[in-house]
Amino acid sequence: MISRLMPIGTRTKPCLLIIALTVFIDIAVYTRPIQASPNLQTAQSSLFLPLISNNPSTETPQMGWQLNLQEQQLATLFVNDPEQHRQNPTRQDILSHVARARAEDMAERNYFSHTDPDGHEANFLVEQADYQLPDYYPNNGNNIESIGLNFTTAAAAWQAWKDSPGHRVHVLGEDPFYAEQTDYGFGYAERADRRYWVVITATH
């Protein structure tokens, strides 16, 4: 399968100009989210990642959230990767609930995008589930979520995120903005031959 990347954007602090340019290059190449399901004969693997930004701007799950096998595998890779910059990453039930719901929603409603058909993005969805994000995060933006499509294993999805300069900054916490997002949740769902992978990292 062919991996295709679609970053959302960068923040504009001067100290992060190099990171901003790196992600901007990805943006210039991949600018349109996939809205329809891939053809079963030509399905491709794709990734989306969150926006770094300092601009202000469902129901609460029960605790004790149970991960499925693919989510457990992603969590193990995330926590144990020797390049992980986050200190003491902690699985958080609300984020796990939202990540699973995101994967299932894309599978059920047949789209692949950070914005759901109702116009909602990850920041809005986690706050609706009673996880309070920092005030400077946009209310309905995405500072916390990366997604992947059609990777057959957790290891393949994880490696694809790591192989993309923009995505690895998020999943490995290579930027201080992401490194402080020590709470995390993973989601996985599939329909037919479509496989949806979601990682959400956040901080209060």
Coordinates of N, CA, C and O in Angstrom, one line a residue, residues 5-93:
L5 N 0.4 11.5 3.0 CA 0.4 12.3 4.2 C -0.3 13.6 4.0 O -0.2 14.2 2.9
M6 N -1.1 14.0 5.0 CA -1.8 15.3 4.9 C -1.7 16.1 6.2 O -2.7 16.0 7.0
P7 N -0.7 16.8 6.5 CA -0.6 17.6 7.7 C -1.7 18.8 7.6 O -2.1 19.2 6.5
I8 N -2.0 19.3 8.8 CA -3.0 20.4 8.8 C -2.3 21.7 8.9 O -2.7 22.7 8.3
G9 N -1.2 21.9 9.6 CA -0.6 23.2 9.7 C 0.5 23.2 10.8 O 0.9 22.2 11.3
T10 N 0.9 24.5 11.1 CA 1.9 24.7 12.1 C 1.6 25.9 12.9 O 0.8 26.7 12.6
R11 N 2.3 26.0 14.1 CA 2.2 27.3 14.8 C 3.3 28.2 14.3 O 4.1 27.8 13.5
T12 N 3.3 29.4 14.7 CA 4.1 30.4 14.0 C 5.2 31.0 14.9 O 5.8 32.0 14.6
K13 N 5.5 30.4 16.1 CA 6.6 30.9 16.9 C 7.9 30.9 16.2 O 8.2 29.9 15.6
P14 N 8.7 32.0 16.2 CA 10.0 32.0 15.5 C 10.9 30.8 15.8 O 11.6 30.3 15.0
C15 N 10.9 30.4 17.1 CA 11.8 29.3 17.5 C 11.5 28.0 16.9 O 12.3 27.1 16.9
L16 N 10.3 27.9 16.3 CA 9.9 26.7 15.7 C 9.8 26.8 14.1 O 9.1 26.0 13.5
L17 N 10.6 27.8 13.6 CA 10.5 28.0 12.1 C 10.8 26.8 11.3 O 10.2 26.5 10.3
I18 N 11.9 26.1 11.8 CA 12.3 24.9 11.0 C 11.2 23.8 11.0 O 10.9 23.3 9.9
I19 N 10.5 23.6 12.1 CA 9.4 22.6 12.2 C 8.3 23.1 11.3 O 7.7 22.4 10.6
A20 N 8.0 24.4 11.4 CA 6.9 25.0 10.6 C 7.2 24.8 9.1 O 6.3 24.4 8.4
L21 N 8.4 25.0 8.7 CA 8.7 24.9 7.2 C 8.6 23.4 6.8 O 8.1 23.1 5.7
T22 N 9.0 22.5 7.7 CA 8.9 21.1 7.4 C 7.4 20.7 7.2 O 7.1 20.0 6.2
V23 N 6.6 21.1 8.1 CA 5.2 20.7 8.0 C 4.5 21.4 6.8 O 3.6 20.9 6.2
F24 N 5.0 22.7 6.6 CA 4.4 23.4 5.5 C 4.6 22.7 4.2 O 3.8 22.7 3.3
I25 N 5.8 22.1 4.0 CA 6.1 21.4 2.8 C 5.1 20.3 2.6 O 4.6 20.1 1.5
D26 N 4.8 19.6 3.7 CA 3.8 18.5 3.6 C 2.4 19.1 3.2 O 1.7 18.5 2.4
I27 N 2.1 20.2 3.8 CA 0.8 20.8 3.5 C 0.7 21.2 2.0 O -0.3 21.0 1.3
A28 N 1.8 21.7 1.4 CA 1.8 22.1 0.1 C 1.6 20.9 -0.9 O 1.0 21.1 -2.0
V29 N 2.0 19.8 -0.4 CA 1.8 18.6 -1.3 C 0.5 17.9 -1.1 O -0.1 17.4 -2.1
Y30 N 0.0 17.8 0.1 CA -1.2 17.1 0.4 C -2.2 18.1 1.0 O -2.1 18.4 2.2
T31 N -3.2 18.4 0.3 CA -4.1 19.5 0.7 C -5.6 19.1 0.8 O -6.4 19.9 1.3
R32 N -5.9 17.9 0.3 CA -7.4 17.6 0.3 C -7.6 16.3 1.0 O -7.1 15.3 0.7
P33 N -8.5 16.4 2.0 CA -8.9 15.1 2.8 C -9.7 14.2 1.9 O -10.3 14.6 1.0
I34 N -9.5 12.9 2.2 CA -10.3 11.9 1.5 C -11.7 11.8 2.1 O -11.8 11.6 3.3
Q35 N -12.7 12.1 1.4 CA -14.1 12.0 1.9 C -14.8 10.7 1.6 O -15.7 10.3 2.4
A36 N -14.5 10.1 0.5 CA -15.2 8.9 0.2 C -14.3 7.7 0.5 O -13.1 7.8 0.6
S37 N -14.9 6.5 0.6 CA -14.1 5.3 0.9 C -13.2 5.0 -0.3 O -13.6 5.2 -1.5
P38 N -12.0 4.4 -0.1 CA -11.2 4.1 -1.2 C -11.8 2.9 -2.0 O -12.5 2.1 -1.4
N39 N -11.5 2.9 -3.3 CA -11.9 1.7 -4.1 C -11.3 0.5 -3.6 O -10.1 0.5 -3.2
L40 N -12.0 -0.6 -3.5 CA -11.5 -1.8 -2.9 C -10.3 -2.4 -3.6 O -9.5 -3.1 -3.0
Q41 N -10.2 -2.0 -4.9 CA -9.0 -2.6 -5.7 C -7.8 -1.6 -5.6 O -6.7 -2.0 -5.9
T42 N -8.0 -0.4 -5.2 CA -6.9 0.6 -5.2 C -6.8 1.3 -3.9 O -6.3 2.4 -3.8
A43 N -7.2 0.7 -2.8 CA -7.2 1.3 -1.5 C -5.7 1.7 -1.1 O -4.8 0.9 -1.3
Q44 N -5.5 2.9 -0.6 CA -4.2 3.4 -0.3 C -4.2 3.7 1.2 O -5.2 4.0 1.8
S45 N -3.0 3.7 1.8 CA -2.8 4.1 3.2 C -2.6 5.6 3.3 O -1.9 6.1 2.4
S46 N -3.2 6.2 4.2 CA -3.1 7.7 4.3 C -3.0 8.1 5.8 O -3.4 7.3 6.7
L47 N -2.4 9.3 6.0 CA -2.3 9.8 7.4 C -2.7 11.2 7.4 O -2.6 12.0 6.5
F48 N -3.2 11.6 8.6 CA -3.5 13.0 8.9 C -2.9 13.3 10.3 O -2.8 12.4 11.1
L49 N -2.4 14.5 10.5 CA -1.9 14.9 11.8 C -2.5 16.2 12.3 O -3.1 17.0 11.5
P50 N -2.2 16.5 13.6 CA -2.8 17.7 14.1 C -2.1 19.0 13.8 O -0.9 19.0 13.4
L51 N -2.7 20.1 14.1 CA -2.1 21.4 13.9 C -1.5 21.9 15.3 O -2.1 21.7 16.3
I52 N -0.3 22.4 15.2 CA 0.3 23.0 16.4 C -0.2 24.5 16.4 O 0.0 25.2 15.4
S53 N -0.8 24.9 17.5 CA -1.3 26.3 17.5 C -1.3 26.8 19.0 O -1.7 26.1 19.9
N54 N -1.0 28.1 19.1 CA -1.2 28.7 20.4 C -2.2 29.8 20.4 O -2.3 30.7 21.2
N55 N -3.1 29.7 19.3 CA -4.1 30.7 19.2 C -5.3 30.4 20.1 O -5.8 29.2 20.0
P56 N -5.8 31.3 20.9 CA -7.0 31.0 21.7 C -8.2 30.7 20.9 O -8.4 31.2 19.9
S57 N -8.7 30.5 21.3 CA -10.0 30.4 20.7 C -11.0 29.5 21.6 O -10.7 29.2 22.7
T58 N -21.2 14.3 23.1 CA -21.2 12.8 23.4 C -21.3 12.5 24.9 O -21.1 13.4 25.7
E59 N -21.1 12.0 25.2 CA -21.3 11.7 26.6 C -20.0 11.4 27.2 O -19.1 10.8 26.6
T60 N -19.9 11.6 28.5 CA -18.7 11.2 29.2 C -18.6 9.7 29.4 O -19.6 9.0 29.8
P61 N -17.5 9.1 29.0 CA -17.4 7.6 29.1 C -17.2 7.2 30.5 O -16.7 7.9 31.3
Q62 N -17.6 6.0 30.8 CA -17.3 5.4 32.1 C -15.8 5.0 32.2 O -15.2 4.7 31.2
M63 N -15.2 5.1 33.4 CA -13.8 4.8 33.5 C -13.6 3.3 33.4 O -14.5 2.5 33.4
G64 N -12.3 2.9 33.2 CA -12.1 1.5 33.0 C -12.2 1.1 31.5 O -12.6 0.0 31.2
W65 N -12.0 2.0 30.6 CA -12.1 1.8 29.2 C -11.2 0.6 28.8 O -10.1 0.5 29.1
Q66 N -11.8 -0.3 28.0 CA -11.1 -1.5 27.5 C -10.6 -1.3 26.1 O -11.4 -1.1 25.2
L67 N -9.3 -1.4 25.9 CA -8.7 -1.3 24.5 C -8.9 -2.6 23.8 O -8.9 -3.7 24.3
N68 N -9.1 -2.5 22.4 CA -9.1 -3.7 21.6 C -7.7 -4.0 21.3 O -6.7 -3.3 21.7
L69 N -7.4 -5.1 20.6 CA -6.1 -5.6 20.4 C -5.2 -4.6 19.7 O -4.1 -4.3 20.0
Q70 N -5.8 -4.0 18.6 CA -5.0 -3.0 17.8 C -4.6 -1.8 18.6 O -3.5 -1.3 18.5
E71 N -5.5 -1.3 19.5 CA -5.3 -0.2 20.3 C -4.2 -0.5 21.4 O -3.3 0.3 21.7
Q72 N -4.3 -1.7 21.9 CA -3.2 -2.1 22.9 C -1.9 -2.2 22.2 O -0.9 -1.7 22.8
Q73 N -1.8 -2.7 21.0 CA -0.5 -2.7 20.3 C 0.0 -1.3 20.0 O 1.2 -1.1 20.2
L74 N -0.8 -0.4 19.6 CA -0.4 1.0 19.4 C 0.1 1.6 20.7 O 1.1 2.3 20.7
A75 N -0.7 1.4 21.7 CA -0.3 2.0 23.0 C 1.1 1.5 23.5 O 1.9 2.3 24.0
T76 N 1.4 0.2 23.3 CA 2.7 -0.4 23.6 C 3.8 0.3 22.8 O 4.8 0.7 23.3
L77 N 3.5 0.4 21.5 CA 4.5 1.1 20.6 C 4.8 2.5 21.0 O 5.9 3.0 21.1
F78 N 3.7 3.2 21.3 CA 3.8 4.6 21.7 C 4.6 4.8 23.0 O 5.5 5.7 23.1
V79 N 4.3 4.1 24.0 CA 4.9 4.2 25.3 C 6.4 3.8 25.3 O 7.2 4.4 25.9
N80 N 6.6 2.7 24.6 CA 7.9 2.0 24.7 C 8.9 2.4 23.6 O 10.1 2.0 23.7
D81 N 8.5 3.2 22.7 CA 9.4 3.6 21.6 C 10.6 4.4 22.3 O 10.4 5.3 23.0
P82 N 11.8 4.0 22.0 CA 13.0 4.6 22.6 C 13.2 6.1 22.2 O 13.9 6.8 22.8
E83 N 12.5 6.5 21.1 CA 12.5 7.9 20.7 C 11.4 8.8 21.3 O 11.3 10.0 21.0
Q84 N 10.6 8.2 22.1 CA 9.5 8.9 22.7 C 10.0 10.0 23.6 O 10.8 9.7 24.5
H85 N 9.6 11.3 23.4 CA 10.0 12.4 24.3 C 9.1 12.7 25.4 O 9.5 13.5 26.3
R86 N 7.9 12.1 25.4 CA 7.0 12.4 26.5 C 7.5 11.7 27.8 O 7.9 10.6 27.8
Q87 N 7.4 12.5 28.9 CA 7.7 11.9 30.2 C 6.4 11.3 30.8 O 5.4 12.0 31.0
N88 N 6.5 10.0 31.2 CA 5.4 9.4 31.8 C 4.1 9.5 31.1 O 3.1 10.0 31.6
P89 N 4.0 9.1 29.8 CA 2.7 9.1 29.1 C 1.7 8.2 29.8 O 2.0 7.1 30.3
T90 N 0.5 8.7 29.9 CA -0.6 8.1 30.6 C -1.8 7.9 29.8 O -2.4 8.9 29.2
R91 N -2.3 6.6 29.7 CA -3.5 6.4 28.9 C -4.7 7.0 29.7 O -4.8 6.8 30.9
Q92 N -5.5 7.7 29.0 CA -6.6 8.5 29.6 C -7.9 7.9 29.0 O -8.1 7.8 27.8
D93 N -8.9 7.6 29.9 CA -10.1 6.9 29.4 C -10.9 7.8 28.5 O -11.5 7.3 27.5

